[in-house]
mmCIF file of C-alpha atoms in Angstrom:
data_model
loop_
_atom_site.group_PDB
_atom_site.id
_atom_site.type_symbol
_atom_site.label_atom_id
_atom_site.label_comp_id
_atom_site.label_asym_id
_atom_site.label_seq_id
_atom_site.Cartn_x
_atom_site.Cartn_y
_atom_site.Cartn_z
ATOM 1 C CA GLY A 1 -3.477 17.900 47.311
ATOM 2 C CA GLU A 2 -0.959 19.015 44.715
ATOM 3 C CA ASN A 3 -0.899 17.353 41.330
ATOM 4 C CA VAL A 4 1.632 17.812 38.776
ATOM 5 C CA GLU A 5 0.817 16.918 35.037
ATOM 6 C CA GLN A 6 3.911 16.767 32.794
ATOM 7 C CA HIS A 7 3.980 16.520 28.820
ATOM 8 C CA PRO A 8 5.099 15.034 26.615
ATOM 9 C CA SER A 9 5.833 11.726 28.138
ATOM 10 C CA THR A 10 8.580 11.034 25.377
ATOM 11 C CA LEU A 11 10.353 13.767 23.056
ATOM 12 C CA SER A 12 12.963 13.001 20.267
ATOM 13 C CA VAL A 13 14.893 15.811 18.713
ATOM 14 C CA GLN A 14 17.872 16.239 16.438
ATOM 15 C CA GLU A 15 21.111 17.211 17.930
ATOM 16 C CA GLY A 16 21.368 21.259 17.949
ATOM 17 C CA ASP A 17 17.535 21.527 18.298
ATOM 18 C CA SER A 18 15.655 23.232 21.082
ATOM 19 C CA ALA A 19 13.559 20.781 23.502
ATOM 20 C CA VAL A 20 10.681 22.142 25.418
ATOM 21 C CA ILE A 21 8.719 20.169 28.513
ATOM 22 C CA LYS A 22 5.772 21.435 29.903
ATOM 23 C CA CYS A 23 4.100 20.978 33.466
ATOM 24 C CA THR A 24 1.004 22.244 35.262
ATOM 25 C CA TYR A 25 0.179 22.187 38.705
ATOM 26 C CA SER A 26 -3.037 22.492 40.788
ATOM 27 C CA ASP A 27 -2.412 24.138 44.301
ATOM 28 C CA SER A 28 -1.829 27.625 44.211
ATOM 29 C CA ALA A 29 0.173 27.538 47.386
ATOM 30 C CA SER A 30 3.075 25.704 45.488
ATOM 31 C CA ASN A 31 5.800 28.254 45.006
ATOM 32 C CA TYR A 32 8.759 26.198 44.629
ATOM 33 C CA PHE A 33 9.441 24.400 41.185
ATOM 34 C CA PRO A 34 12.489 22.354 40.329
ATOM 35 C CA TRP A 35 13.557 20.180 37.572
ATOM 36 C CA TYR A 36 15.565 17.122 37.743
ATOM 37 C CA LYS A 37 17.440 14.896 35.193
ATOM 38 C CA GLN A 38 17.592 11.319 35.724
ATOM 39 C CA GLU A 39 19.764 9.015 33.622
ATOM 40 C CA LEU A 40 19.089 5.374 33.545
ATOM 41 C CA GLY A 41 19.873 3.685 36.987
ATOM 42 C CA LYS A 42 21.321 7.079 38.476
ATOM 43 C CA ARG A 43 19.904 9.456 40.931
ATOM 44 C CA PRO A 44 17.718 12.259 40.005
ATOM 45 C CA GLN A 45 19.900 15.347 39.632
ATOM 46 C CA LEU A 46 18.605 18.820 40.117
ATOM 47 C CA ILE A 47 19.370 20.884 37.031
ATOM 48 C CA ILE A 48 17.389 23.989 37.575
ATOM 49 C CA ASP A 49 14.776 25.551 39.862
ATOM 50 C CA ILE A 50 12.506 28.530 39.994
ATOM 51 C CA ARG A 51 10.525 30.082 42.867
ATOM 52 C CA SER A 52 7.323 32.012 42.260
ATOM 53 C CA ASN A 53 8.558 35.321 42.622
ATOM 54 C CA VAL A 54 10.799 34.979 39.376
ATOM 55 C CA GLY A 55 8.899 34.467 36.049
ATOM 56 C CA GLU A 56 12.085 33.156 34.187
ATOM 57 C CA LYS A 57 15.636 31.630 35.164
ATOM 58 C CA LYS A 58 18.225 30.829 32.897
ATOM 59 C CA ASP A 59 21.572 28.790 33.259
ATOM 60 C CA GLN A 60 23.651 28.465 30.196
ATOM 61 C CA ARG A 61 21.528 26.224 27.650
ATOM 62 C CA ILE A 62 18.744 25.443 30.211
ATOM 63 C CA ALA A 63 15.869 27.953 30.946
ATOM 64 C CA VAL A 64 12.714 27.602 33.024
ATOM 65 C CA THR A 65 9.699 29.818 32.919
ATOM 66 C CA LEU A 66 6.902 30.126 35.265
ATOM 67 C CA ASN A 67 3.273 31.410 34.801
ATOM 68 C CA LYS A 68 1.799 31.555 38.291
ATOM 69 C CA THR A 69 -1.755 32.708 36.950
ATOM 70 C CA ALA A 70 -1.923 29.770 34.483
ATOM 71 C CA LYS A 71 -0.251 27.399 36.931
ATOM 72 C CA HIS A 72 2.097 26.170 34.534
ATOM 73 C CA PHE A 73 5.935 25.974 34.048
ATOM 74 C CA SER A 74 8.214 24.659 31.269
ATOM 75 C CA LEU A 75 11.852 23.838 30.960
ATOM 76 C CA HIS A 76 13.688 24.746 27.615
ATOM 77 C CA ILE A 77 16.874 23.229 26.542
ATOM 78 C CA THR A 78 18.650 24.894 23.495
ATOM 79 C CA GLU A 79 21.325 23.441 21.206
ATOM 80 C CA THR A 80 20.660 19.833 22.360
ATOM 81 C CA GLN A 81 23.435 17.416 22.717
ATOM 82 C CA PRO A 82 23.414 13.448 23.038
ATOM 83 C CA GLU A 83 24.411 13.712 26.581
ATOM 84 C CA ASP A 84 20.979 15.634 27.400
ATOM 85 C CA SER A 85 19.295 12.307 26.776
ATOM 86 C CA ALA A 86 17.660 11.188 30.124
ATOM 87 C CA VAL A 87 14.346 11.285 31.613
ATOM 88 C CA TYR A 88 13.489 14.758 33.103
ATOM 89 C CA PHE A 89 10.925 15.176 35.859
ATOM 90 C CA CYS A 90 9.408 18.617 37.017
ATOM 91 C CA ALA A 91 7.966 18.758 40.563
ATOM 92 C CA ALA A 92 6.380 21.249 42.760
ATOM 93 C CA SER A 93 6.137 22.086 46.603
ATOM 94 C CA GLU A 94 5.377 24.773 48.742
ATOM 95 C CA GLY A 95 8.874 26.358 49.352
ATOM 96 C CA TYR A 96 8.463 28.921 52.218
ATOM 97 C CA GLY A 97 7.249 29.354 55.864
ATOM 98 C CA GLY A 98 6.593 26.406 57.707
ATOM 99 C CA SER A 99 6.034 23.936 54.939
ATOM 100 C CA GLN A 100 8.239 21.171 55.051
ATOM 101 C CA GLY A 101 8.808 21.051 51.248
ATOM 102 C CA ASN A 102 7.940 17.655 50.167
ATOM 103 C CA LEU A 103 8.138 17.438 46.400
ATOM 104 C CA ILE A 104 5.380 16.378 44.255
ATOM 105 C CA PHE A 105 6.697 14.792 40.720
ATOM 106 C CA GLY A 106 5.228 14.874 37.371
ATOM 107 C CA LYS A 107 5.360 11.550 35.529
ATOM 108 C CA GLY A 108 8.498 12.354 33.712
ATOM 109 C CA THR A 109 9.583 12.958 29.823
ATOM 110 C CA LYS A 110 11.952 10.837 28.259
ATOM 111 C CA LEU A 111 14.159 12.971 25.987
ATOM 112 C CA SER A 112 16.216 11.291 23.233
ATOM 113 C CA VAL A 113 18.867 13.482 21.133
ATOM 114 C CA LYS A 114 19.640 11.979 18.091
ATOM 115 C CA PRO A 115 23.192 12.964 16.553
ATOM 116 C CA GLY B 1 31.970 17.166 49.595
ATOM 117 C CA ALA B 2 30.373 13.641 49.837
ATOM 118 C CA GLY B 3 26.732 13.360 48.664
ATOM 119 C CA VAL B 4 23.695 11.653 50.057
ATOM 120 C CA SER B 5 24.583 7.813 50.124
ATOM 121 C CA GLN B 6 22.214 4.786 50.475
ATOM 122 C CA SER B 7 22.693 1.114 51.030
ATOM 123 C CA PRO B 8 22.371 -1.501 49.722
ATOM 124 C CA ARG B 9 22.001 -0.367 46.391
ATOM 125 C CA TYR B 10 20.152 -3.475 45.422
ATOM 126 C CA LYS B 11 18.185 -5.699 47.602
ATOM 127 C CA VAL B 12 16.266 -8.946 46.684
ATOM 128 C CA ALA B 13 13.827 -10.385 49.224
ATOM 129 C CA LYS B 14 11.422 -13.247 49.389
ATOM 130 C CA ARG B 15 7.848 -12.190 49.847
ATOM 131 C CA GLY B 16 7.201 -11.983 53.662
ATOM 132 C CA GLN B 17 10.764 -10.995 54.628
ATOM 133 C CA ASP B 18 11.811 -7.774 56.593
ATOM 134 C CA VAL B 19 14.193 -5.529 54.685
ATOM 135 C CA ALA B 20 16.040 -2.221 56.050
ATOM 136 C CA LEU B 21 17.114 0.443 53.859
ATOM 137 C CA ARG B 22 19.743 2.955 55.051
ATOM 138 C CA CYS B 23 20.270 6.497 54.084
ATOM 139 C CA ASP B 24 23.307 8.683 54.816
ATOM 140 C CA PRO B 25 22.379 12.423 54.161
ATOM 141 C CA ILE B 26 24.786 15.334 53.319
ATOM 142 C CA SER B 27 26.331 16.435 56.813
ATOM 143 C CA GLY B 28 24.499 19.076 58.512
ATOM 144 C CA HIS B 29 21.402 18.779 56.415
ATOM 145 C CA VAL B 30 18.476 19.002 58.692
ATOM 146 C CA SER B 31 15.666 17.792 56.480
ATOM 147 C CA LEU B 32 15.572 14.290 55.304
ATOM 148 C CA PHE B 33 12.893 12.706 52.767
ATOM 149 C CA TRP B 34 12.176 9.273 51.600
ATOM 150 C CA TYR B 35 10.600 8.857 48.146
ATOM 151 C CA GLN B 36 9.448 5.679 46.353
ATOM 152 C CA GLN B 37 9.888 5.371 42.492
ATOM 153 C CA ALA B 38 8.055 2.929 40.726
ATOM 154 C CA LEU B 39 9.402 1.723 37.203
ATOM 155 C CA GLY B 40 8.693 4.283 34.666
ATOM 156 C CA GLN B 41 7.226 6.697 37.086
ATOM 157 C CA GLY B 42 8.086 9.865 39.296
ATOM 158 C CA PRO B 43 9.252 9.507 42.629
ATOM 159 C CA GLU B 44 6.385 9.667 45.267
ATOM 160 C CA PHE B 45 6.773 11.042 48.810
ATOM 161 C CA LEU B 46 6.821 8.469 51.758
ATOM 162 C CA THR B 47 8.035 10.422 54.698
ATOM 163 C CA TYR B 48 9.734 13.401 56.116
ATOM 164 C CA PHE B 49 12.171 13.978 59.022
ATOM 165 C CA GLN B 50 13.319 17.204 60.393
ATOM 166 C CA ASN B 51 16.491 16.393 62.476
ATOM 167 C CA GLU B 52 15.271 13.354 64.615
ATOM 168 C CA ALA B 53 11.683 14.054 64.442
ATOM 169 C CA GLN B 54 9.496 12.365 61.807
ATOM 170 C CA LEU B 55 6.936 15.541 61.247
ATOM 171 C CA ASP B 56 5.128 13.824 58.344
ATOM 172 C CA LYS B 57 4.469 10.026 57.309
ATOM 173 C CA SER B 58 1.520 10.451 55.408
ATOM 174 C CA GLY B 59 2.760 9.038 52.252
ATOM 175 C CA LEU B 60 3.746 5.526 53.687
ATOM 176 C CA PRO B 61 1.731 3.033 51.934
ATOM 177 C CA SER B 62 1.026 0.694 54.880
ATOM 178 C CA ASP B 63 1.767 0.142 58.646
ATOM 179 C CA ARG B 64 4.346 -2.315 57.318
ATOM 180 C CA PHE B 65 6.579 0.502 56.374
ATOM 181 C CA PHE B 66 8.397 2.047 59.319
ATOM 182 C CA ALA B 67 11.075 5.024 59.054
ATOM 183 C CA GLU B 68 13.437 6.425 61.677
ATOM 184 C CA ARG B 69 16.322 8.967 62.156
ATOM 185 C CA PRO B 70 17.273 8.447 65.846
ATOM 186 C CA GLU B 71 20.278 10.904 66.107
ATOM 187 C CA GLY B 72 19.169 13.311 63.552
ATOM 188 C CA SER B 73 21.627 12.151 60.847
ATOM 189 C CA VAL B 74 21.355 8.383 59.197
ATOM 190 C CA SER B 75 17.840 7.327 58.679
ATOM 191 C CA THR B 76 16.508 3.896 58.071
ATOM 192 C CA LEU B 77 13.403 2.910 56.193
ATOM 193 C CA LYS B 78 12.187 -0.512 57.214
ATOM 194 C CA ILE B 79 9.453 -2.629 55.451
ATOM 195 C CA GLN B 80 7.975 -5.473 57.140
ATOM 196 C CA ARG B 81 6.405 -8.676 55.596
ATOM 197 C CA THR B 82 7.672 -7.580 51.990
ATOM 198 C CA GLN B 83 5.052 -7.814 49.357
ATOM 199 C CA GLN B 84 5.390 -7.724 45.457
ATOM 200 C CA GLU B 85 3.880 -4.442 45.281
ATOM 201 C CA ASP B 86 6.848 -3.176 47.242
ATOM 202 C CA SER B 87 9.198 -3.723 44.529
ATOM 203 C CA ALA B 88 10.541 -0.304 43.697
ATOM 204 C CA VAL B 89 13.544 2.131 43.852
ATOM 205 C CA TYR B 90 13.478 3.871 47.318
ATOM 206 C CA LEU B 91 15.098 7.167 47.187
ATOM 207 C CA CYS B 92 16.475 9.264 50.064
ATOM 208 C CA ALA B 93 16.864 13.207 49.837
ATOM 209 C CA SER B 94 18.205 15.710 51.946
ATOM 210 C CA SER B 95 17.804 19.494 52.274
ATOM 211 C CA PRO B 96 19.724 22.113 54.630
ATOM 212 C CA LEU B 97 16.468 23.223 56.008
ATOM 213 C CA GLY B 98 12.849 22.608 55.240
ATOM 214 C CA PRO B 99 11.971 23.606 51.805
ATOM 215 C CA GLY B 100 14.047 24.015 48.885
ATOM 216 C CA GLU B 101 16.932 22.246 46.961
ATOM 217 C CA GLN B 102 16.779 18.518 47.851
ATOM 218 C CA TYR B 103 19.723 16.455 46.810
ATOM 219 C CA PHE B 104 19.027 12.729 46.002
ATOM 220 C CA GLY B 105 20.919 9.495 46.932
ATOM 221 C CA PRO B 106 21.285 6.723 44.258
ATOM 222 C CA GLY B 107 18.515 4.831 45.626
ATOM 223 C CA THR B 108 17.884 1.287 46.661
ATOM 224 C CA ARG B 109 16.519 -1.046 43.944
ATOM 225 C CA LEU B 110 14.262 -3.520 46.074
ATOM 226 C CA THR B 111 12.803 -6.416 44.097
ATOM 227 C CA VAL B 112 10.593 -8.645 46.037
ATOM 228 C CA THR B 113 10.229 -12.176 44.583
#
């Protein structure tokens, strides 16, 4: 089955710096890769996602890149702000056809943005 | 519109008690997923419904766990004879149809004492 590895487990940056979180996956059939932000005691919130027919997607300060050959994808946050502090999870699933699409999550990255 | 809701938000059970956790998905969402999130970990898949049909229960950790969605909307996750290792946050997510964006509820934090 699918296995998703996520690094680093913790990341501390200064406000205004960039943050990068990396994930690898094992199942070449996976083709949908969302990123979730989870604040303490809150629900996971979808912040950006990418499908395997696209190499990069950007939404304001957040971007995700996907390398299908190497089976890795990354989250990039630019101009970080204290409110970006949270745990970020990557996930993978089969996103097409008859697949049900249950997500396999990484273990999470705790991002701290220091003012 | 209203998002995914779950109740109760917190549940404390004595070991051996049965519990029932409720999920109200986004109206019209066909797919419903249950996940278990241990402290400091990512969510782990438990079971999947498409409408009222439970199509995958491969993630349920034991036969003490049971889920249903009888009318294709609200779902209930039941845990019988709770054990300490069942302590976790149980998350429900819904999706319009099959694979794609999943929207999570706030979760139910279950503590078994």
